[in-house]
mmCIF file of C-alpha atoms and ligand atoms in Angstrom:
data_model
loop_
_atom_site.group_PDB
_atom_site.id
_atom_site.type_symbol
_atom_site.label_atom_id
_atom_site.label_comp_id
_atom_site.label_asym_id
_atom_site.label_seq_id
_atom_site.Cartn_x
_atom_site.Cartn_y
_atom_site.Cartn_z
ATOM 1 C CA UNK N 91 5.346 13.653 11.194
ATOM 2 C CA UNK N 92 5.142 12.176 7.796
ATOM 3 C CA UNK N 93 6.603 14.015 4.861
ATOM 4 C CA UNK N 94 3.598 15.027 2.767
ATOM 5 C CA UNK N 95 4.123 15.850 -0.889
ATOM 6 C CA UNK N 96 1.265 17.330 -2.904
ATOM 7 C CA UNK N 97 1.680 16.525 -6.581
ATOM 8 C CA UNK N 98 -0.123 18.007 -9.598
ATOM 9 C CA UNK N 99 -1.453 14.689 -10.889
ATOM 10 C CA UNK N 100 -1.441 10.922 -10.566
ATOM 11 C CA UNK N 101 1.468 10.463 -12.969
ATOM 12 C CA UNK N 102 3.671 12.802 -10.913
ATOM 13 C CA UNK N 103 2.700 10.895 -7.767
ATOM 14 C CA UNK N 104 3.581 7.582 -9.383
ATOM 15 C CA UNK N 105 6.916 8.974 -10.544
ATOM 16 C CA UNK N 106 7.798 10.209 -7.066
ATOM 17 C CA UNK N 107 7.038 6.836 -5.476
ATOM 18 C CA UNK N 108 8.995 5.158 -8.290
ATOM 19 C CA UNK N 109 11.964 7.404 -7.414
ATOM 20 C CA UNK N 110 11.919 6.046 -3.868
ATOM 21 C CA UNK N 111 11.767 2.442 -5.077
ATOM 22 C CA UNK N 112 14.431 3.028 -7.706
ATOM 23 C CA UNK N 113 16.839 4.491 -5.138
ATOM 24 C CA UNK N 114 16.224 1.519 -2.859
ATOM 25 C CA UNK N 115 16.728 -1.119 -5.555
ATOM 26 C CA UNK N 116 19.855 0.521 -6.993
ATOM 27 C CA UNK N 117 21.298 0.289 -3.504
ATOM 28 C CA UNK N 118 19.888 -3.146 -2.744
ATOM 29 C CA UNK N 119 19.002 -5.278 -5.804
ATOM 30 C CA UNK N 120 17.255 -7.907 -3.660
ATOM 31 C CA UNK N 121 15.191 -5.358 -1.709
ATOM 32 C CA UNK N 122 11.921 -6.426 -0.109
ATOM 33 C CA UNK N 123 8.871 -4.481 -1.266
ATOM 34 C CA UNK N 124 5.454 -4.466 0.349
ATOM 35 C CA UNK N 125 2.902 -4.416 -2.444
ATOM 36 C CA UNK N 126 -0.526 -2.794 -2.393
ATOM 37 C CA UNK N 127 -3.108 -3.598 -5.062
ATOM 38 C CA UNK N 128 -6.114 -1.578 -6.208
ATOM 39 C CA UNK N 129 -6.034 1.422 -8.546
ATOM 40 C CA UNK N 130 -3.715 3.744 -6.636
ATOM 41 C CA UNK N 131 -0.331 2.034 -7.141
ATOM 42 C CA UNK N 132 -0.761 1.486 -10.892
ATOM 43 C CA UNK N 133 0.950 4.811 -11.630
ATOM 44 C CA UNK N 134 3.997 3.631 -9.673
ATOM 45 C CA UNK N 135 4.419 0.440 -11.656
ATOM 46 C CA UNK N 136 3.950 2.354 -14.921
ATOM 47 C CA UNK N 137 6.657 4.831 -13.950
ATOM 48 C CA UNK N 138 9.007 2.200 -12.566
ATOM 49 C CA UNK N 139 8.799 0.143 -15.758
ATOM 50 C CA UNK N 140 10.453 2.995 -17.675
ATOM 51 C CA UNK N 141 13.524 3.203 -15.420
ATOM 52 C CA UNK N 142 15.557 0.375 -16.954
ATOM 53 C CA UNK N 143 15.950 -1.358 -13.601
ATOM 54 C CA UNK N 144 16.716 -5.025 -13.100
ATOM 55 C CA UNK N 145 14.055 -6.137 -10.626
ATOM 56 C CA UNK N 146 14.521 -9.892 -11.010
ATOM 57 C CA UNK N 147 15.935 -10.289 -7.494
ATOM 58 C CA UNK N 148 13.450 -8.013 -5.756
ATOM 59 C CA UNK N 149 11.223 -9.836 -3.305
ATOM 60 C CA UNK N 150 7.610 -8.868 -2.685
ATOM 61 C CA UNK N 151 4.958 -9.331 -0.026
ATOM 62 C CA UNK N 152 1.371 -8.421 -0.846
ATOM 63 C CA UNK N 153 -0.589 -6.548 1.777
ATOM 64 C CA UNK N 154 -3.722 -8.608 1.477
ATOM 65 C CA UNK N 155 -5.819 -11.155 -0.390
ATOM 66 C CA UNK N 156 -9.482 -12.050 -0.651
ATOM 67 C CA UNK N 157 -10.687 -15.263 0.956
ATOM 68 C CA UNK N 158 -12.763 -17.678 -1.098
ATOM 69 C CA UNK N 159 -11.829 -16.893 -4.694
ATOM 70 C CA UNK N 160 -10.718 -19.946 -6.665
ATOM 71 C CA UNK N 161 -7.001 -20.305 -7.471
ATOM 72 C CA UNK N 162 -6.136 -18.272 -10.530
ATOM 73 C CA UNK N 163 -9.254 -16.100 -10.332
ATOM 74 C CA UNK N 164 -8.262 -12.925 -12.218
ATOM 75 C CA UNK N 165 -9.811 -10.794 -9.460
ATOM 76 C CA UNK N 166 -7.604 -12.324 -6.775
ATOM 77 C CA UNK N 167 -4.763 -10.139 -5.613
ATOM 78 C CA UNK N 168 -2.287 -12.879 -6.573
ATOM 79 C CA UNK N 169 -3.483 -12.711 -10.188
ATOM 80 C CA UNK N 170 -3.653 -8.910 -10.068
ATOM 81 C CA UNK N 171 -0.102 -8.614 -8.764
ATOM 82 C CA UNK N 172 1.190 -11.125 -11.317
ATOM 83 C CA UNK N 173 -0.412 -9.149 -14.158
ATOM 84 C CA UNK N 174 0.053 -5.562 -12.969
ATOM 85 C CA UNK N 175 3.314 -5.708 -11.064
ATOM 86 C CA UNK N 176 5.367 -8.853 -11.687
ATOM 87 C CA UNK N 177 4.838 -8.975 -15.465
ATOM 88 C CA UNK N 178 5.120 -5.211 -15.937
ATOM 89 C CA UNK N 179 8.338 -4.936 -13.925
ATOM 90 C CA UNK N 180 10.012 -8.189 -14.934
ATOM 91 C CA UNK N 181 10.011 -9.546 -11.378
ATOM 92 C CA UNK N 182 10.281 -13.231 -10.504
ATOM 93 C CA UNK N 183 6.784 -14.476 -9.510
ATOM 94 C CA UNK N 184 8.357 -17.074 -7.221
ATOM 95 C CA UNK N 185 9.785 -14.255 -5.083
ATOM 96 C CA UNK N 186 6.392 -12.659 -4.492
ATOM 97 C CA UNK N 187 4.208 -13.900 -1.642
ATOM 98 C CA UNK N 188 0.523 -13.283 -0.974
ATOM 99 C CA UNK N 189 -1.068 -13.933 2.454
ATOM 100 C CA UNK N 190 -3.273 -16.988 2.796
ATOM 101 C CA UNK N 191 -2.264 -18.314 -0.592
ATOM 102 C CA UNK N 192 -3.261 -21.940 -1.151
ATOM 103 C CA UNK N 193 -5.126 -22.098 2.164
ATOM 104 C CA UNK N 194 -8.861 -22.443 2.756
ATOM 105 C CA UNK N 195 -11.276 -23.071 5.605
ATOM 106 C CA UNK N 196 -9.794 -23.793 9.017
ATOM 107 C CA UNK N 197 -6.258 -23.785 7.590
ATOM 108 C CA UNK N 198 -6.564 -20.018 7.171
ATOM 109 C CA UNK N 199 -6.205 -19.643 10.930
ATOM 110 C CA UNK N 200 -2.509 -20.415 10.475
ATOM 111 C CA UNK N 201 -2.043 -18.105 7.498
ATOM 112 C CA UNK N 202 -1.090 -15.097 9.559
ATOM 113 C CA UNK N 203 1.715 -16.694 11.525
ATOM 114 C CA UNK N 204 3.132 -18.307 8.376
ATOM 115 C CA UNK N 205 3.124 -14.979 6.546
ATOM 116 C CA UNK N 206 4.736 -13.142 9.435
ATOM 117 C CA UNK N 207 7.441 -15.826 9.552
ATOM 118 C CA UNK N 208 8.072 -15.487 5.798
ATOM 119 C CA UNK N 209 8.443 -11.711 6.098
ATOM 120 C CA UNK N 210 10.829 -12.113 9.021
ATOM 121 C CA UNK N 211 12.852 -14.713 7.122
ATOM 122 C CA UNK N 212 13.219 -12.276 4.234
ATOM 123 C CA UNK N 213 14.686 -9.757 6.681
ATOM 124 C CA UNK N 214 11.580 -7.559 6.885
ATOM 125 C CA UNK N 215 10.014 -5.196 4.374
ATOM 126 C CA UNK N 216 12.262 -2.348 3.190
ATOM 127 C CA UNK N 217 9.552 -0.210 1.604
ATOM 128 C CA UNK N 218 5.820 -0.723 1.979
ATOM 129 C CA UNK N 219 3.548 0.821 -0.661
ATOM 130 C CA UNK N 220 0.130 1.765 0.728
ATOM 131 C CA UNK N 221 -3.132 3.029 -0.686
ATOM 132 C CA UNK N 222 -5.922 4.196 1.598
ATOM 133 C CA UNK N 223 -9.578 3.220 1.572
ATOM 134 C CA UNK N 224 -12.444 5.611 2.176
ATOM 135 C CA UNK N 225 -12.971 3.904 5.544
ATOM 136 C CA UNK N 226 -9.388 4.785 6.435
ATOM 137 C CA UNK N 227 -8.155 1.240 5.944
ATOM 138 C CA UNK N 228 -4.586 0.436 4.951
ATOM 139 C CA UNK N 229 -4.189 -3.121 3.828
ATOM 140 C CA UNK N 230 -7.653 -4.377 4.663
ATOM 141 C CA UNK N 231 -7.473 -3.208 8.270
ATOM 142 C CA UNK N 232 -10.924 -1.774 8.629
ATOM 143 C CA UNK N 233 -11.952 0.583 11.474
ATOM 144 C CA UNK N 234 -11.558 -1.088 14.840
ATOM 145 C CA UNK N 235 -8.411 -2.956 13.838
ATOM 146 C CA UNK N 236 -5.911 -3.057 16.644
ATOM 147 C CA UNK N 237 -3.012 -0.701 16.074
ATOM 148 C CA UNK N 238 -0.792 -3.650 17.057
ATOM 149 C CA UNK N 239 -2.539 -6.218 14.834
ATOM 150 C CA UNK N 240 -0.623 -8.839 12.865
ATOM 151 C CA UNK N 241 -1.550 -10.698 9.667
ATOM 152 C CA UNK N 242 -4.959 -12.351 10.085
ATOM 153 C CA UNK N 243 -8.395 -12.894 8.585
ATOM 154 C CA UNK N 244 -10.637 -9.803 8.608
ATOM 155 C CA UNK N 245 -14.159 -8.941 7.487
ATOM 156 C CA UNK N 246 -14.517 -6.201 4.895
ATOM 157 C CA UNK N 247 -16.916 -3.314 5.526
ATOM 158 C CA UNK N 248 -19.909 -2.722 3.264
ATOM 159 C CA UNK N 249 -18.267 0.528 2.065
ATOM 160 C CA UNK N 250 -15.093 -1.266 0.971
ATOM 161 C CA UNK N 251 -17.049 -4.040 -0.737
ATOM 162 C CA UNK N 252 -19.055 -1.423 -2.622
ATOM 163 C CA UNK N 253 -15.877 0.430 -3.609
ATOM 164 C CA UNK N 254 -14.277 -2.780 -4.861
ATOM 165 C CA UNK N 255 -17.367 -3.995 -6.722
ATOM 166 C CA UNK N 256 -15.886 -2.240 -9.766
ATOM 167 C CA UNK N 257 -13.439 -5.144 -10.029
ATOM 168 C CA UNK N 258 -16.376 -7.608 -9.904
ATOM 169 C CA UNK N 259 -18.515 -6.235 -12.767
ATOM 170 C CA UNK N 260 -20.258 -3.933 -10.305
ATOM 171 C CA UNK N 261 -21.715 -6.878 -8.372
ATOM 172 C CA UNK N 262 -21.207 -6.088 -4.681
ATOM 173 C CA UNK N 263 -22.409 -9.556 -3.668
ATOM 174 C CA UNK N 264 -19.566 -11.091 -5.647
ATOM 175 C CA UNK N 265 -16.959 -9.225 -3.565
ATOM 176 C CA UNK N 266 -15.720 -11.609 -0.876
ATOM 177 C CA UNK N 267 -16.714 -10.747 2.674
ATOM 178 C CA UNK N 268 -13.420 -11.921 4.128
ATOM 179 C CA UNK N 269 -9.772 -11.300 3.444
ATOM 180 C CA UNK N 270 -6.355 -12.021 4.894
ATOM 181 C CA UNK N 271 -4.440 -8.849 5.559
ATOM 182 C CA UNK N 272 -1.170 -7.767 7.060
ATOM 183 C CA UNK N 273 -1.929 -6.152 10.393
ATOM 184 C CA UNK N 274 -1.233 -2.562 11.350
ATOM 185 C CA UNK N 275 1.631 -3.749 13.541
ATOM 186 C CA UNK N 276 3.009 -5.717 10.594
ATOM 187 C CA UNK N 277 2.843 -2.635 8.364
ATOM 188 C CA UNK N 278 4.576 -0.513 11.017
ATOM 189 C CA UNK N 279 7.495 -2.956 11.011
ATOM 190 C CA UNK N 280 8.396 -2.011 7.420
ATOM 191 C CA UNK N 281 11.447 0.239 7.326
ATOM 192 C CA UNK N 282 9.749 2.853 5.146
ATOM 193 C CA UNK N 283 6.097 3.552 4.302
ATOM 194 C CA UNK N 284 4.986 5.267 1.098
ATOM 195 C CA UNK N 285 1.271 6.036 1.165
ATOM 196 C CA UNK N 286 -0.453 7.402 -1.919
ATOM 197 C CA UNK N 287 -3.904 8.940 -2.251
ATOM 198 C CA UNK N 288 -5.513 10.268 -5.409
ATOM 199 C CA UNK N 289 -8.914 11.861 -5.912
ATOM 200 C CA UNK N 290 -11.433 13.733 -3.804
ATOM 201 C CA UNK N 291 -13.020 10.557 -2.472
ATOM 202 C CA UNK N 292 -9.855 9.998 -0.402
ATOM 203 C CA UNK N 293 -9.595 13.555 0.981
ATOM 204 C CA UNK N 294 -11.457 13.021 4.259
ATOM 205 C CA UNK N 295 -9.678 9.764 5.107
ATOM 206 C CA UNK N 296 -6.275 11.202 4.213
ATOM 207 C CA UNK N 297 -6.744 14.301 6.373
ATOM 208 C CA UNK N 298 -7.899 12.176 9.309
ATOM 209 C CA UNK N 299 -5.004 9.754 8.839
ATOM 210 C CA UNK N 300 -2.293 12.397 8.621
ATOM 211 C CA UNK N 301 -3.624 15.126 10.901
ATOM 212 C CA UNK N 302 -6.264 13.539 13.122
ATOM 213 C CA UNK N 303 -5.865 11.586 16.327
ATOM 214 C CA UNK N 304 -4.167 8.185 16.220
ATOM 215 C CA UNK N 305 -7.049 5.803 16.685
ATOM 216 C CA UNK N 306 -8.166 2.333 15.666
ATOM 217 C CA UNK N 307 -11.298 4.028 14.304
ATOM 218 C CA UNK N 308 -9.075 5.507 11.568
ATOM 219 C CA UNK N 309 -6.608 2.679 10.950
ATOM 220 C CA UNK N 310 -4.371 4.669 8.576
ATOM 221 C CA UNK N 311 -3.657 7.131 11.397
ATOM 222 C CA UNK N 312 -1.224 4.503 12.693
ATOM 223 C CA UNK N 313 1.292 5.812 10.146
ATOM 224 C CA UNK N 314 1.849 8.722 12.548
ATOM 225 C CA UNK N 315 3.705 6.255 14.775
ATOM 226 C CA UNK N 316 6.215 5.413 12.033
ATOM 227 C CA UNK N 317 9.450 7.421 11.794
ATOM 228 C CA UNK N 318 9.827 7.262 7.993
ATOM 229 C CA UNK N 319 6.647 7.902 6.033
ATOM 230 C CA UNK N 320 6.249 9.554 2.654
ATOM 231 C CA UNK N 321 2.670 10.584 1.847
ATOM 232 C CA UNK N 322 1.983 11.460 -1.780
ATOM 233 C CA UNK N 323 -1.364 13.077 -2.635
ATOM 234 C CA UNK N 324 -2.766 14.829 -5.650
ATOM 235 C CA UNK N 325 -4.519 18.179 -5.201
ATOM 236 C CA UNK N 326 -7.945 16.576 -4.862
ATOM 237 C CA UNK N 327 -6.895 14.087 -2.194
ATOM 238 C CA UNK N 328 -4.974 16.842 -0.389
ATOM 239 C CA UNK N 329 -8.019 19.129 -0.413
ATOM 240 C CA UNK N 330 -8.816 18.704 3.295
ATOM 241 C CA UNK N 331 -5.318 18.866 4.746
ATOM 242 C CA UNK N 332 -5.120 21.727 7.250
ATOM 243 C CA UNK N 333 -1.382 22.169 6.865
ATOM 244 C CA UNK N 334 -1.245 21.856 3.075
ATOM 245 C CA UNK N 335 0.534 25.202 2.676
ATOM 246 C CA UNK N 336 3.218 24.132 5.096
ATOM 247 C CA UNK N 337 3.733 20.804 3.284
ATOM 248 C CA UNK N 338 4.084 22.624 -0.035
ATOM 249 C CA UNK N 339 6.582 25.071 1.427
ATOM 250 C CA UNK N 340 8.592 22.343 3.132
ATOM 251 C CA UNK N 341 8.810 20.324 -0.092
ATOM 252 C CA UNK N 342 9.642 23.323 -2.295
ATOM 253 C CA UNK N 343 12.405 24.463 0.031
ATOM 254 C CA UNK N 344 13.839 21.074 0.980
ATOM 255 C CA UNK N 345 17.592 21.211 1.255
ATOM 256 C CA UNK N 346 19.437 19.476 -1.571
ATOM 257 C CA UNK N 347 21.241 17.211 0.884
ATOM 258 C CA UNK N 348 17.892 15.950 2.177
ATOM 259 C CA UNK N 349 16.418 14.875 -1.147
HETATM 260 C C1 LIG V 1444 -5.069 -3.126 -1.531
HETATM 261 C C2 LIG V 1444 -5.178 -2.501 -0.225
HETATM 262 C C3 LIG V 1444 -6.151 -1.414 0.033
HETATM 263 C C4 LIG V 1444 -6.195 -0.359 -1.070
HETATM 264 C C5 LIG V 1444 -7.293 0.650 -0.804
HETATM 265 C C6 LIG V 1444 -7.365 1.707 -1.881
HETATM 266 O O1 LIG V 1444 -4.065 -4.106 -1.511
HETATM 267 O O2 LIG V 1444 -4.486 -2.892 0.660
HETATM 268 O O3 LIG V 1444 -5.852 -0.793 1.262
HETATM 269 O O4 LIG V 1444 -4.937 0.269 -1.141
HETATM 270 O O5 LIG V 1444 -8.516 -0.019 -0.724
HETATM 271 O O6 LIG V 1444 -7.762 1.107 -3.072
HETATM 272 P P1 LIG V 1444 -7.696 1.894 -4.449
HETATM 273 O O7 LIG V 1444 -6.263 2.173 -4.701
HETATM 274 O O8 LIG V 1444 -8.263 0.947 -5.460
HETATM 275 O O9 LIG V 1444 -8.498 3.124 -4.269
#
């Protein structure tokens, strides 16, 4: 089972995830991070930026990218990661990869294999940061995604496009229909998963992912198959967890040697 930590607020959640990344990078200055975009991870980057870490050798692989946005579009995940992660943390942009980058049309069919090869060449992902969508997606693996899927082109659901319209001036039609995303099998290959969820809107998906059956209908439930998962949720996102009291007790009484 995943270790579930219920935190008082977003800042505490970001700090806890930053602790995990800090420990990794102090041990391994050229660690490989899997990077999520969206609102959830922002608290991590904010916290990590205060730690005085040298992250210039850290390598990064984005989870996903929209298809069809022009190069340099500020709403692309490449531009978002450059602005919100690379610049904030002093990383080297050349060491950060985004799936499907520079490819369009039929060439996108080869994007997945190329990305998988790049991850393998880097030695695999040490720590994968994950948010969760209301549909239960991680990366952009929407319901129905194979639990063994690899990086490929996917179609976004209407719910996800509506949720992400806030990054497109509220215009849902401007949100691309397609994306390239790491698959669920790709995500499972990371050595550690850190999934964060904040706010009541995530409560149902989080409970289903952590405590429901493992099913392609709830893609995030695949994390139950991973041996090293840290789930960080604020009170609102944790509101529908059946075993919340147990998680709190386990965290409060964790042995010092285990922390
Ligand atoms: C983004 C990603 C998505 C988001 C999810 C939650 O790279 O892979 O799975 O993590 O859509 O988005 P936010 O954090 O904006 O609620």
